PDB file of C-alpha atoms in Angstrom:
ATOM      1  CA  MET Z 158     -99.689  29.194 120.070  1.00  0.00           C
ATOM      2  CA  GLN Z 159     -96.442  31.634 118.373  1.00  0.00           C
ATOM      3  CA  ILE Z 160     -94.634  33.625 120.076  1.00  0.00           C
ATOM      4  CA  MET Z 161     -90.826  34.662 120.213  1.00  0.00           C
ATOM      5  CA  ILE Z 162     -88.291  34.423 122.217  1.00  0.00           C
ATOM      6  CA  ASN Z 163     -85.774  37.129 121.223  1.00  0.00           C
ATOM      7  CA  ASN Z 164     -86.429  37.817 118.300  1.00  0.00           C
ATOM      8  CA  GLN Z 165     -87.068  33.161 116.654  1.00  0.00           C
ATOM      9  CA  LEU Z 166     -90.378  32.216 116.191  1.00  0.00           C
ATOM     10  CA  ILE Z 167     -91.430  29.327 118.105  1.00  0.00           C
ATOM     11  CA  GLU Z 168     -94.377  27.635 118.780  1.00  0.00           C
ATOM     12  CA  VAL Z 169     -95.458  26.220 121.561  1.00  0.00           C
ATOM     13  CA  ASP Z 170     -98.448  24.044 123.280  1.00  0.00           C
ATOM     14  CA  THR Z 171    -101.032  26.098 125.072  1.00  0.00           C
ATOM     15  CA  PRO Z 172    -101.539  26.926 127.853  1.00  0.00           C
ATOM     16  CA  ILE Z 173     -97.367  27.703 129.007  1.00  0.00           C
ATOM     17  CA  THR Z 174     -95.779  29.803 131.161  1.00  0.00           C
ATOM     18  CA  LEU Z 175     -93.053  30.776 131.161  1.00  0.00           C
ATOM     19  CA  GLN Z 176     -91.001  28.986 134.072  1.00  0.00           C
ATOM     20  CA  GLN Z 177     -92.643  25.671 131.338  1.00  0.00           C
ATOM     21  CA  LEU Z 178     -91.322  27.894 128.385  1.00  0.00           C
ATOM     22  CA  LEU Z 179     -88.378  27.532 130.373  1.00  0.00           C
ATOM     23  CA  LYS Z 180     -87.586  24.476 131.163  1.00  0.00           C
ATOM     24  CA  ILE Z 181     -89.712  23.839 127.404  1.00  0.00           C
ATOM     25  CA  ILE Z 182     -86.314  25.863 125.822  1.00  0.00           C
ATOM     26  CA  ASN Z 183     -83.300  24.116 128.246  1.00  0.00           C
ATOM     27  CA  GLN Z 184     -83.061  27.523 130.192  1.00  0.00           C
ATOM     28  CA  PRO Z 185     -82.433  27.134 133.790  1.00  0.00           C
ATOM     29  CA  ASP Z 186     -83.674  29.407 135.728  1.00  0.00           C
ATOM     30  CA  LYS Z 187     -80.953  30.874 137.548  1.00  0.00           C
ATOM     31  CA  GLY Z 188     -79.050  33.507 136.038  1.00  0.00           C
ATOM     32  CA  VAL Z 189     -81.549  35.340 134.238  1.00  0.00           C
ATOM     33  CA  ALA Z 190     -84.505  38.251 133.601  1.00  0.00           C
ATOM     34  CA  LEU Z 191     -87.250  37.608 131.657  1.00  0.00           C
ATOM     35  CA  ALA Z 192     -89.488  40.245 130.052  1.00  0.00           C
ATOM     36  CA  VAL Z 193     -92.900  40.330 127.915  1.00  0.00           C
ATOM     37  CA  ASN Z 194     -94.121  42.264 125.949  1.00  0.00           C
ATOM     38  CA  ARG Z 195     -90.947  45.071 127.059  1.00  0.00           C
ATOM     39  CA  GLN Z 196     -92.893  44.845 130.615  1.00  0.00           C
ATOM     40  CA  ILE Z 197     -90.114  42.740 133.379  1.00  0.00           C
ATOM     41  CA  ILE Z 198     -91.385  40.056 134.977  1.00  0.00           C
ATOM     42  CA  SER Z 199     -90.236  38.849 138.696  1.00  0.00           C
ATOM     43  CA  ARG Z 200     -88.743  35.645 139.161  1.00  0.00           C
ATOM     44  CA  ASN Z 201     -91.288  34.970 141.827  1.00  0.00           C
ATOM     45  CA  GLN Z 202     -94.625  35.742 138.636  1.00  0.00           C
ATOM     46  CA  TRP Z 203     -92.957  32.858 136.159  1.00  0.00           C
ATOM     47  CA  GLN Z 204     -95.086  30.567 137.509  1.00  0.00           C
ATOM     48  CA  ALA Z 205     -98.574  31.836 137.654  1.00  0.00           C
ATOM     49  CA  HIS Z 206     -97.269  34.215 133.679  1.00  0.00           C
ATOM     50  CA  THR Z 207     -99.265  32.439 131.465  1.00  0.00           C
ATOM     51  CA  LEU Z 208     -98.349  33.475 128.016  1.00  0.00           C
ATOM     52  CA  LEU Z 209    -100.577  34.356 124.809  1.00  0.00           C
ATOM     53  CA  GLU Z 210    -100.062  33.849 120.864  1.00  0.00           C
ATOM     54  CA  GLY Z 211     -98.068  36.465 119.755  1.00  0.00           C
ATOM     55  CA  ASP Z 212     -95.951  37.600 123.364  1.00  0.00           C
ATOM     56  CA  GLN Z 213     -92.995  39.295 122.176  1.00  0.00           C
ATOM     57  CA  ILE Z 214     -90.091  37.260 125.008  1.00  0.00           C
ATOM     58  CA  THR Z 215     -87.414  38.432 125.818  1.00  0.00           C
ATOM     59  CA  LEU Z 216     -85.004  36.147 127.709  1.00  0.00           C
ATOM     60  CA  ILE Z 217     -81.747  37.193 129.232  1.00  0.00           C
ATOM     61  CA  LYS Z 218     -78.592  36.509 130.115  1.00  0.00           C
ATOM     62  CA  ALA Z 219     -74.980  37.846 132.357  1.00  0.00           C
ATOM     63  CA  THR Z 220     -71.936  37.691 130.402  1.00  0.00           C
ATOM     64  CA  ALA Z 221     -67.807  38.682 130.883  1.00  0.00           C
ATOM     65  CA  GLY Z 222     -67.246  42.468 130.295  1.00  0.00           C
ATOM     66  CA  GLY Z 223     -65.932  45.881 131.708  1.00  0.00           C
TER      67      GLY Z 223
ATOM     68  CA  MET T 649     -60.732  49.714 154.481  1.00  0.00           C
ATOM     69  CA  LEU T 650     -63.412  51.196 151.514  1.00  0.00           C
ATOM     70  CA  THR T 651     -66.547  51.360 151.975  1.00  0.00           C
ATOM     71  CA  ILE T 652     -69.678  51.367 149.641  1.00  0.00           C
ATOM     72  CA  ALA T 653     -73.569  51.859 150.590  1.00  0.00           C
ATOM     73  CA  ASP T 654     -73.535  48.567 152.796  1.00  0.00           C
ATOM     74  CA  LYS T 655     -70.064  46.814 151.415  1.00  0.00           C
ATOM     75  CA  THR T 656     -67.064  47.158 152.893  1.00  0.00           C
ATOM     76  CA  PHE T 657     -64.201  46.169 150.376  1.00  0.00           C
ATOM     77  CA  SER T 658     -60.049  44.720 151.384  1.00  0.00           C
ATOM     78  CA  SER T 659     -58.939  45.414 148.157  1.00  0.00           C
ATOM     79  CA  ARG T 660     -59.351  48.055 145.774  1.00  0.00           C
ATOM     80  CA  LEU T 661     -59.902  47.368 142.767  1.00  0.00           C
ATOM     81  CA  PHE T 662     -62.136  45.853 141.171  1.00  0.00           C
ATOM     82  CA  THR T 663     -62.188  43.464 137.507  1.00  0.00           C
ATOM     83  CA  GLY T 664     -63.545  43.622 134.504  1.00  0.00           C
ATOM     84  CA  THR T 665     -64.637  40.038 133.255  1.00  0.00           C
ATOM     85  CA  GLY T 666     -64.533  41.464 129.821  1.00  0.00           C
ATOM     86  CA  LYS T 667     -62.510  39.871 126.351  1.00  0.00           C
ATOM     87  CA  PHE T 668     -60.277  37.174 127.887  1.00  0.00           C
ATOM     88  CA  SER T 669     -59.700  34.518 126.676  1.00  0.00           C
ATOM     89  CA  SER T 670     -61.636  31.900 128.400  1.00  0.00           C
ATOM     90  CA  SER T 671     -63.443  31.725 131.703  1.00  0.00           C
ATOM     91  CA  GLN T 672     -60.802  29.879 133.277  1.00  0.00           C
ATOM     92  CA  ILE T 673     -58.507  32.235 132.408  1.00  0.00           C
ATOM     93  CA  MET T 674     -60.280  34.776 133.574  1.00  0.00           C
ATOM     94  CA  SER T 675     -62.038  33.044 136.460  1.00  0.00           C
ATOM     95  CA  ASP T 676     -58.209  32.071 137.811  1.00  0.00           C
ATOM     96  CA  ALA T 677     -56.869  35.427 136.648  1.00  0.00           C
ATOM     97  CA  ILE T 678     -59.846  37.433 139.186  1.00  0.00           C
ATOM     98  CA  LYS T 679     -59.145  35.634 142.043  1.00  0.00           C
ATOM     99  CA  ALA T 680     -56.162  35.635 141.602  1.00  0.00           C
ATOM    100  CA  SER T 681     -56.426  40.335 141.302  1.00  0.00           C
ATOM    101  CA  GLY T 682     -58.003  39.846 145.221  1.00  0.00           C
ATOM    102  CA  SER T 683     -60.954  41.422 143.302  1.00  0.00           C
ATOM    103  CA  GLU T 684     -64.604  40.583 145.625  1.00  0.00           C
ATOM    104  CA  LEU T 685     -66.488  43.248 143.037  1.00  0.00           C
ATOM    105  CA  VAL T 686     -66.200  42.592 139.281  1.00  0.00           C
ATOM    106  CA  THR T 687     -68.425  43.980 136.345  1.00  0.00           C
ATOM    107  CA  MET T 688     -70.548  41.769 133.881  1.00  0.00           C
ATOM    108  CA  ALA T 689     -72.792  42.627 131.117  1.00  0.00           C
ATOM    109  CA  LEU T 690     -76.145  41.341 129.843  1.00  0.00           C
ATOM    110  CA  LYS T 691     -77.009  39.740 126.844  1.00  0.00           C
ATOM    111  CA  ARG T 692     -79.903  38.351 124.874  1.00  0.00           C
ATOM    112  CA  VAL T 693     -80.087  34.362 125.261  1.00  0.00           C
ATOM    113  CA  ASP T 694     -78.982  32.585 122.099  1.00  0.00           C
ATOM    114  CA  LEU T 695     -81.472  29.830 122.469  1.00  0.00           C
ATOM    115  CA  ASN T 696     -78.846  27.558 119.602  1.00  0.00           C
ATOM    116  CA  ASN T 697     -76.036  28.180 121.530  1.00  0.00           C
ATOM    117  CA  ASP T 698     -74.606  29.315 124.861  1.00  0.00           C
ATOM    118  CA  GLN T 699     -72.892  27.826 126.469  1.00  0.00           C
ATOM    119  CA  ASP T 700     -70.331  29.827 129.322  1.00  0.00           C
ATOM    120  CA  ASP T 701     -71.278  29.713 132.409  1.00  0.00           C
ATOM    121  CA  ILE T 702     -68.453  31.914 134.223  1.00  0.00           C
ATOM    122  CA  LEU T 703     -71.308  32.905 136.723  1.00  0.00           C
ATOM    123  CA  ASP T 704     -70.973  29.838 138.844  1.00  0.00           C
ATOM    124  CA  PRO T 705     -66.780  29.753 138.847  1.00  0.00           C
ATOM    125  CA  LEU T 706     -67.551  34.165 140.489  1.00  0.00           C
ATOM    126  CA  LEU T 707     -70.116  32.994 142.695  1.00  0.00           C
ATOM    127  CA  SER T 708     -68.244  30.298 144.802  1.00  0.00           C
ATOM    128  CA  ALA T 709     -65.498  32.398 144.438  1.00  0.00           C
ATOM    129  CA  GLY T 710     -67.977  35.230 146.712  1.00  0.00           C
ATOM    130  CA  ILE T 711     -66.897  37.687 144.159  1.00  0.00           C
ATOM    131  CA  ASN T 712     -69.553  40.422 144.288  1.00  0.00           C
ATOM    132  CA  LEU T 713     -71.297  40.830 141.102  1.00  0.00           C
ATOM    133  CA  LEU T 714     -71.740  44.532 139.369  1.00  0.00           C
ATOM    134  CA  PRO T 715     -73.850  44.496 136.253  1.00  0.00           C
ATOM    135  CA  ASN T 716     -73.589  47.097 133.824  1.00  0.00           C
ATOM    136  CA  THR T 717     -75.520  48.759 131.407  1.00  0.00           C
ATOM    137  CA  SER T 718     -74.057  48.157 127.987  1.00  0.00           C
ATOM    138  CA  GLY T 719     -75.005  49.301 125.321  1.00  0.00           C
ATOM    139  CA  ALA T 720     -78.160  51.677 126.717  1.00  0.00           C
ATOM    140  CA  ARG T 721     -77.789  54.451 125.195  1.00  0.00           C
ATOM    141  CA  ASN T 722     -79.806  57.017 127.106  1.00  0.00           C
ATOM    142  CA  ALA T 723     -82.238  56.645 129.805  1.00  0.00           C
ATOM    143  CA  GLU T 724     -84.770  54.824 129.028  1.00  0.00           C
ATOM    144  CA  GLU T 725     -82.859  51.479 127.913  1.00  0.00           C
ATOM    145  CA  ALA T 726     -80.550  51.942 131.152  1.00  0.00           C
ATOM    146  CA  ILE T 727     -83.145  52.179 133.600  1.00  0.00           C
ATOM    147  CA  TYR T 728     -85.008  48.828 131.219  1.00  0.00           C
ATOM    148  CA  ALA T 729     -81.868  46.822 131.683  1.00  0.00           C
ATOM    149  CA  ALA T 730     -81.048  47.682 135.554  1.00  0.00           C
ATOM    150  CA  GLN T 731     -84.202  45.794 136.039  1.00  0.00           C
ATOM    151  CA  LEU T 732     -83.490  43.139 133.238  1.00  0.00           C
ATOM    152  CA  ALA T 733     -79.826  42.802 135.330  1.00  0.00           C
ATOM    153  CA  ARG T 734     -81.732  43.311 139.285  1.00  0.00           C
ATOM    154  CA  GLU T 735     -83.894  40.265 138.181  1.00  0.00           C
ATOM    155  CA  ALA T 736     -81.447  38.676 136.609  1.00  0.00           C
ATOM    156  CA  LEU T 737     -78.174  38.623 139.359  1.00  0.00           C
ATOM    157  CA  GLN T 738     -80.491  39.254 142.235  1.00  0.00           C
ATOM    158  CA  THR T 739     -78.555  42.253 143.095  1.00  0.00           C
ATOM    159  CA  ASN T 740     -79.313  46.807 143.497  1.00  0.00           C
ATOM    160  CA  TRP T 741     -75.881  46.817 142.233  1.00  0.00           C
ATOM    161  CA  LEU T 742     -74.983  48.725 139.207  1.00  0.00           C
ATOM    162  CA  LYS T 743     -72.559  50.447 137.008  1.00  0.00           C
ATOM    163  CA  LEU T 744     -74.309  52.771 135.181  1.00  0.00           C
ATOM    164  CA  GLU T 745     -73.843  52.553 131.549  1.00  0.00           C
ATOM    165  CA  ILE T 746     -75.119  55.335 128.577  1.00  0.00           C
ATOM    166  CA  HIS T 747     -72.881  56.138 125.263  1.00  0.00           C
ATOM    167  CA  PRO T 748     -74.503  56.642 122.147  1.00  0.00           C
ATOM    168  CA  ASP T 749     -71.203  56.424 120.498  1.00  0.00           C
ATOM    169  CA  PRO T 750     -69.547  52.917 119.475  1.00  0.00           C
ATOM    170  CA  LYS T 751     -66.002  54.810 118.259  1.00  0.00           C
ATOM    171  CA  TYR T 752     -65.399  56.819 121.349  1.00  0.00           C
ATOM    172  CA  LEU T 753     -67.529  55.241 124.767  1.00  0.00           C
ATOM    173  CA  LEU T 754     -67.664  57.560 126.268  1.00  0.00           C
ATOM    174  CA  PRO T 755     -70.512  58.701 128.698  1.00  0.00           C
ATOM    175  CA  ASP T 756     -73.573  60.601 127.950  1.00  0.00           C
ATOM    176  CA  PRO T 757     -73.452  63.271 131.207  1.00  0.00           C
ATOM    177  CA  ILE T 758     -77.237  64.718 130.521  1.00  0.00           C
ATOM    178  CA  GLU T 759     -78.455  60.471 130.613  1.00  0.00           C
ATOM    179  CA  THR T 760     -76.044  58.894 133.047  1.00  0.00           C
ATOM    180  CA  LEU T 761     -77.297  61.823 136.277  1.00  0.00           C
ATOM    181  CA  LYS T 762     -81.044  61.308 134.718  1.00  0.00           C
ATOM    182  CA  ALA T 763     -80.794  57.773 135.503  1.00  0.00           C
ATOM    183  CA  THR T 764     -78.917  57.891 138.673  1.00  0.00           C
ATOM    184  CA  GLU T 765     -81.899  60.378 140.018  1.00  0.00           C
ATOM    185  CA  LYS T 766     -84.864  57.377 138.960  1.00  0.00           C
ATOM    186  CA  LEU T 767     -82.292  54.748 139.204  1.00  0.00           C
ATOM    187  CA  SER T 768     -81.465  55.220 143.037  1.00  0.00           C
ATOM    188  CA  GLU T 769     -85.331  55.925 144.047  1.00  0.00           C
ATOM    189  CA  MET T 770     -85.906  53.064 142.843  1.00  0.00           C
ATOM    190  CA  GLY T 771     -82.928  51.250 145.495  1.00  0.00           C
ATOM    191  CA  PHE T 772     -80.597  50.871 142.769  1.00  0.00           C
ATOM    192  CA  ILE T 773     -76.562  51.360 144.495  1.00  0.00           C
ATOM    193  CA  VAL T 774     -75.509  53.258 141.208  1.00  0.00           C
ATOM    194  CA  MET T 775     -72.653  54.067 140.629  1.00  0.00           C
ATOM    195  CA  PRO T 776     -72.136  55.990 136.789  1.00  0.00           C
ATOM    196  CA  TYR T 777     -69.340  56.782 134.667  1.00  0.00           C
ATOM    197  CA  VAL T 778     -69.114  59.580 133.801  1.00  0.00           C
ATOM    198  CA  HIS T 779     -66.036  61.864 132.164  1.00  0.00           C
ATOM    199  CA  ALA T 780     -63.759  62.760 134.892  1.00  0.00           C
ATOM    200  CA  ASP T 781     -65.771  66.521 134.499  1.00  0.00           C
ATOM    201  CA  PRO T 782     -65.862  67.735 138.406  1.00  0.00           C
ATOM    202  CA  VAL T 783     -69.684  69.323 138.685  1.00  0.00           C
ATOM    203  CA  LEU T 784     -71.743  66.308 136.930  1.00  0.00           C
ATOM    204  CA  CYS T 785     -69.401  63.872 139.932  1.00  0.00           C
ATOM    205  CA  LYS T 786     -71.304  66.652 142.749  1.00  0.00           C
ATOM    206  CA  TYR T 787     -74.566  66.689 140.632  1.00  0.00           C
ATOM    207  CA  LEU T 788     -74.758  62.758 140.392  1.00  0.00           C
ATOM    208  CA  GLU T 789     -73.390  62.299 144.437  1.00  0.00           C
ATOM    209  CA  GLU T 790     -76.383  64.810 144.784  1.00  0.00           C
ATOM    210  CA  ALA T 791     -79.076  63.074 142.803  1.00  0.00           C
ATOM    211  CA  GLY T 792     -77.325  59.999 145.125  1.00  0.00           C
ATOM    212  CA  ALA T 793     -74.771  57.597 143.681  1.00  0.00           C
ATOM    213  CA  ALA T 794     -73.323  55.931 145.964  1.00  0.00           C
ATOM    214  CA  SER T 795     -69.827  56.215 143.943  1.00  0.00           C
ATOM    215  CA  VAL T 796     -68.279  58.242 140.707  1.00  0.00           C
ATOM    216  CA  MET T 797     -66.715  56.115 137.924  1.00  0.00           C
ATOM    217  CA  PRO T 798     -64.611  58.667 136.407  1.00  0.00           C
ATOM    218  CA  LEU T 799     -62.706  57.631 133.893  1.00  0.00           C
ATOM    219  CA  GLY T 800     -58.961  57.991 132.680  1.00  0.00           C
ATOM    220  CA  SER T 801     -59.117  57.457 129.225  1.00  0.00           C
ATOM    221  CA  PRO T 802     -61.799  55.456 127.166  1.00  0.00           C
ATOM    222  CA  ILE T 803     -62.748  51.823 127.883  1.00  0.00           C
ATOM    223  CA  GLY T 804     -59.952  49.866 127.015  1.00  0.00           C
ATOM    224  CA  SER T 805     -57.344  51.988 125.169  1.00  0.00           C
ATOM    225  CA  ASN T 806     -55.005  52.208 128.056  1.00  0.00           C
ATOM    226  CA  LEU T 807     -53.793  55.279 127.744  1.00  0.00           C
ATOM    227  CA  GLY T 808     -53.754  55.835 130.916  1.00  0.00           C
ATOM    228  CA  LEU T 809     -54.556  59.212 132.954  1.00  0.00           C
ATOM    229  CA  LYS T 810     -55.263  61.725 130.186  1.00  0.00           C
ATOM    230  CA  THR T 811     -57.256  63.599 132.656  1.00  0.00           C
ATOM    231  CA  LYS T 812     -55.197  63.448 135.977  1.00  0.00           C
ATOM    232  CA  GLU T 813     -55.874  66.954 136.964  1.00  0.00           C
ATOM    233  CA  PHE T 814     -60.038  66.729 136.681  1.00  0.00           C
ATOM    234  CA  LEU T 815     -59.457  63.579 138.720  1.00  0.00           C
ATOM    235  CA  ASP T 816     -57.746  65.496 140.642  1.00  0.00           C
ATOM    236  CA  ILE T 817     -60.215  67.447 141.183  1.00  0.00           C
ATOM    237  CA  ILE T 818     -62.945  65.261 141.989  1.00  0.00           C
ATOM    238  CA  ILE T 819     -61.135  63.126 144.277  1.00  0.00           C
ATOM    239  CA  GLU T 820     -60.500  66.727 146.082  1.00  0.00           C
ATOM    240  CA  GLN T 821     -64.150  67.584 146.292  1.00  0.00           C
ATOM    241  CA  SER T 822     -66.415  64.507 146.188  1.00  0.00           C
ATOM    242  CA  GLY T 823     -67.909  63.281 149.281  1.00  0.00           C
ATOM    243  CA  ILE T 824     -68.635  58.997 147.889  1.00  0.00           C
ATOM    244  CA  PRO T 825     -65.689  57.286 146.793  1.00  0.00           C
ATOM    245  CA  VAL T 826     -64.538  57.945 143.669  1.00  0.00           C
ATOM    246  CA  VAL T 827     -63.236  55.195 141.324  1.00  0.00           C
ATOM    247  CA  VAL T 828     -61.286  55.687 138.810  1.00  0.00           C
ATOM    248  CA  ASP T 829     -61.652  53.926 135.830  1.00  0.00           C
ATOM    249  CA  ALA T 830     -60.921  53.289 131.530  1.00  0.00           C
ATOM    250  CA  GLY T 831     -58.073  53.531 130.237  1.00  0.00           C
ATOM    251  CA  ILE T 832     -55.862  52.338 133.226  1.00  0.00           C
ATOM    252  CA  GLY T 833     -53.409  50.752 130.993  1.00  0.00           C
ATOM    253  CA  SER T 834     -50.377  49.396 133.309  1.00  0.00           C
ATOM    254  CA  PRO T 835     -49.980  48.932 137.310  1.00  0.00           C
ATOM    255  CA  SER T 836     -48.458  52.581 137.279  1.00  0.00           C
ATOM    256  CA  ASP T 837     -51.764  53.928 135.859  1.00  0.00           C
ATOM    257  CA  ALA T 838     -53.693  52.197 138.719  1.00  0.00           C
ATOM    258  CA  ALA T 839     -50.781  53.448 141.196  1.00  0.00           C
ATOM    259  CA  LYS T 840     -50.873  56.511 140.460  1.00  0.00           C
ATOM    260  CA  ALA T 841     -54.351  56.777 140.412  1.00  0.00           C
ATOM    261  CA  MET T 842     -54.619  55.213 143.825  1.00  0.00           C
ATOM    262  CA  GLU T 843     -51.587  57.730 144.919  1.00  0.00           C
ATOM    263  CA  MET T 844     -53.246  60.629 144.158  1.00  0.00           C
ATOM    264  CA  GLY T 845     -56.368  59.260 146.156  1.00  0.00           C
ATOM    265  CA  ALA T 846     -58.298  57.619 144.325  1.00  0.00           C
ATOM    266  CA  ASP T 847     -60.356  55.327 146.278  1.00  0.00           C
ATOM    267  CA  ALA T 848     -60.405  52.514 143.491  1.00  0.00           C
ATOM    268  CA  VAL T 849     -59.323  52.007 140.387  1.00  0.00           C
ATOM    269  CA  LEU T 850     -61.498  49.274 137.571  1.00  0.00           C
ATOM    270  CA  VAL T 851     -59.159  48.051 135.558  1.00  0.00           C
ATOM    271  CA  ASN T 852     -60.285  44.754 132.900  1.00  0.00           C
ATOM    272  CA  THR T 853     -58.759  44.928 129.431  1.00  0.00           C
ATOM    273  CA  ALA T 854     -55.292  45.893 130.738  1.00  0.00           C
ATOM    274  CA  ILE T 855     -55.416  42.443 132.283  1.00  0.00           C
ATOM    275  CA  ALA T 856     -57.726  39.954 129.720  1.00  0.00           C
ATOM    276  CA  VAL T 857     -55.568  41.030 127.235  1.00  0.00           C
ATOM    277  CA  SER T 858     -52.838  40.592 128.325  1.00  0.00           C
ATOM    278  CA  ARG T 859     -50.380  37.958 127.327  1.00  0.00           C
ATOM    279  CA  ASP T 860     -50.031  36.365 130.822  1.00  0.00           C
ATOM    280  CA  PRO T 861     -53.314  37.656 131.807  1.00  0.00           C
ATOM    281  CA  VAL T 862     -52.951  36.478 135.959  1.00  0.00           C
ATOM    282  CA  SER T 863     -49.450  37.744 136.513  1.00  0.00           C
ATOM    283  CA  MET T 864     -50.605  41.379 135.112  1.00  0.00           C
ATOM    284  CA  ALA T 865     -53.755  40.454 137.545  1.00  0.00           C
ATOM    285  CA  ILE T 866     -51.242  40.077 140.803  1.00  0.00           C
ATOM    286  CA  ALA T 867     -48.938  43.014 139.916  1.00  0.00           C
ATOM    287  CA  PHE T 868     -52.142  45.101 139.754  1.00  0.00           C
ATOM    288  CA  LYS T 869     -53.149  43.820 143.501  1.00  0.00           C
ATOM    289  CA  GLU T 870     -50.166  44.832 143.999  1.00  0.00           C
ATOM    290  CA  ALA T 871     -49.799  48.395 142.051  1.00  0.00           C
ATOM    291  CA  VAL T 872     -52.866  49.710 143.972  1.00  0.00           C
ATOM    292  CA  THR T 873     -51.726  48.254 147.537  1.00  0.00           C
ATOM    293  CA  ALA T 874     -48.667  49.792 146.956  1.00  0.00           C
ATOM    294  CA  GLY T 875     -50.137  53.491 145.707  1.00  0.00           C
ATOM    295  CA  ARG T 876     -53.094  53.630 148.404  1.00  0.00           C
ATOM    296  CA  ARG T 877     -49.758  52.763 150.754  1.00  0.00           C
ATOM    297  CA  ALA T 878     -48.249  55.665 149.560  1.00  0.00           C
ATOM    298  CA  TYR T 879     -50.941  58.268 149.447  1.00  0.00           C
ATOM    299  CA  GLU T 880     -51.774  57.309 153.103  1.00  0.00           C
ATOM    300  CA  ALA T 881     -48.146  57.852 154.281  1.00  0.00           C
ATOM    301  CA  GLY T 882     -48.742  61.057 152.403  1.00  0.00           C
ATOM    302  CA  LEU T 883     -46.202  62.102 149.477  1.00  0.00           C
ATOM    303  CA  GLY T 884     -43.410  64.604 149.677  1.00  0.00           C
ATOM    304  CA  ASN T 885     -43.916  68.282 147.536  1.00  0.00           C
ATOM    305  CA  CYS T 886     -42.476  68.442 144.212  1.00  0.00           C
ATOM    306  CA  SER T 887     -40.583  71.438 143.266  1.00  0.00           C
ATOM    307  CA  LEU T 888     -38.830  71.660 140.428  1.00  0.00           C
ATOM    308  CA  GLN T 889     -35.321  73.633 142.737  1.00  0.00           C
ATOM    309  CA  ALA T 890     -32.922  70.717 144.225  1.00  0.00           C
ATOM    310  CA  GLN T 891     -33.120  70.309 147.243  1.00  0.00           C
ATOM    311  CA  ALA T 892     -30.620  69.160 149.333  1.00  0.00           C
ATOM    312  CA  SER T 893     -31.325  65.483 151.146  1.00  0.00           C
ATOM    313  CA  SER T 894     -27.134  65.402 152.000  1.00  0.00           C
ATOM    314  CA  PRO T 895     -25.559  68.041 154.018  1.00  0.00           C
ATOM    315  CA  LEU T 896     -23.918  68.484 150.679  1.00  0.00           C
ATOM    316  CA  THR T 897     -19.190  68.522 151.307  1.00  0.00           C
ATOM    317  CA  ALA T 898     -19.762  71.677 153.706  1.00  0.00           C
ATOM    318  CA  PHE T 899     -16.623  69.562 155.451  1.00  0.00           C
ATOM    319  CA  LEU T 900     -14.053  69.695 152.504  1.00  0.00           C
ATOM    320  CA  ASP T 901     -13.824  73.456 153.271  1.00  0.00           C
ATOM    321  CA  VAL T 902     -11.460  73.205 155.909  1.00  0.00           C
ATOM    322  CA  LEU T 903      -9.171  71.492 154.029  1.00  0.00           C
TER     323      LEU T 903
END
């Protein structure tokens, strides 16, 4: 199925959880936050949260700033 | 010692992490500054290219992180950014900044007040970045802000304390710590703010864009310490007329 991460379309095998997605896209699970369709999913739910076709995922991390 | 919410700080210099030429220099400068609270921003992860890990060196140095909501144009966006920041950095501390206008980056007082009320209810330790408006600062205090962060001049402008007289009023009236933020361009600006009785200052650009950020960080550290010490010691009054500090030359009369 297709999902969007930070406005980039990617193809993933189903079923897939948020935790698995982070691994597939080679991102650390520390220092990041995730939202699915603008709904923030807290860290302790990443393992249980299954993604659906067309989900829009926002992945953010800390960066330099004042 | 400075206390904000549940934390005490032995350094009254807070720093930012933006604009440094490398994360090594950033981390060296922040350590040299003695700062115990540093701001960070949030960004969307670039899936193709993202290697700038600035978090680990700061965390391993035991420095507290203060995520900001830079980029938020209204209360709703700021609240969303705050929740993402809390998730990402596992802290409920927040520098609330809402500036819809990219040219001057001046904070929106109405949206900032709305967001402060909401975020305080949600358990955030809110440090709102605002104009040096004494009335607004009292409203923010009532709304649950942990401190106020009035500006000296626009972000990154290095113009210094253009709002000095209003900062004086804010400091006089505030029941919560006052952190002078934005526009502090030189150690003397920082010392001045501290002499006026500010509880802390936040400095980023002036350190980061200096030719030698580590040295400049030390200069700011010393200025903040000197300014605070002078405030605690009590500055003398100003007067236009001279007030003799020597007994003049009265002894000459007898010659």
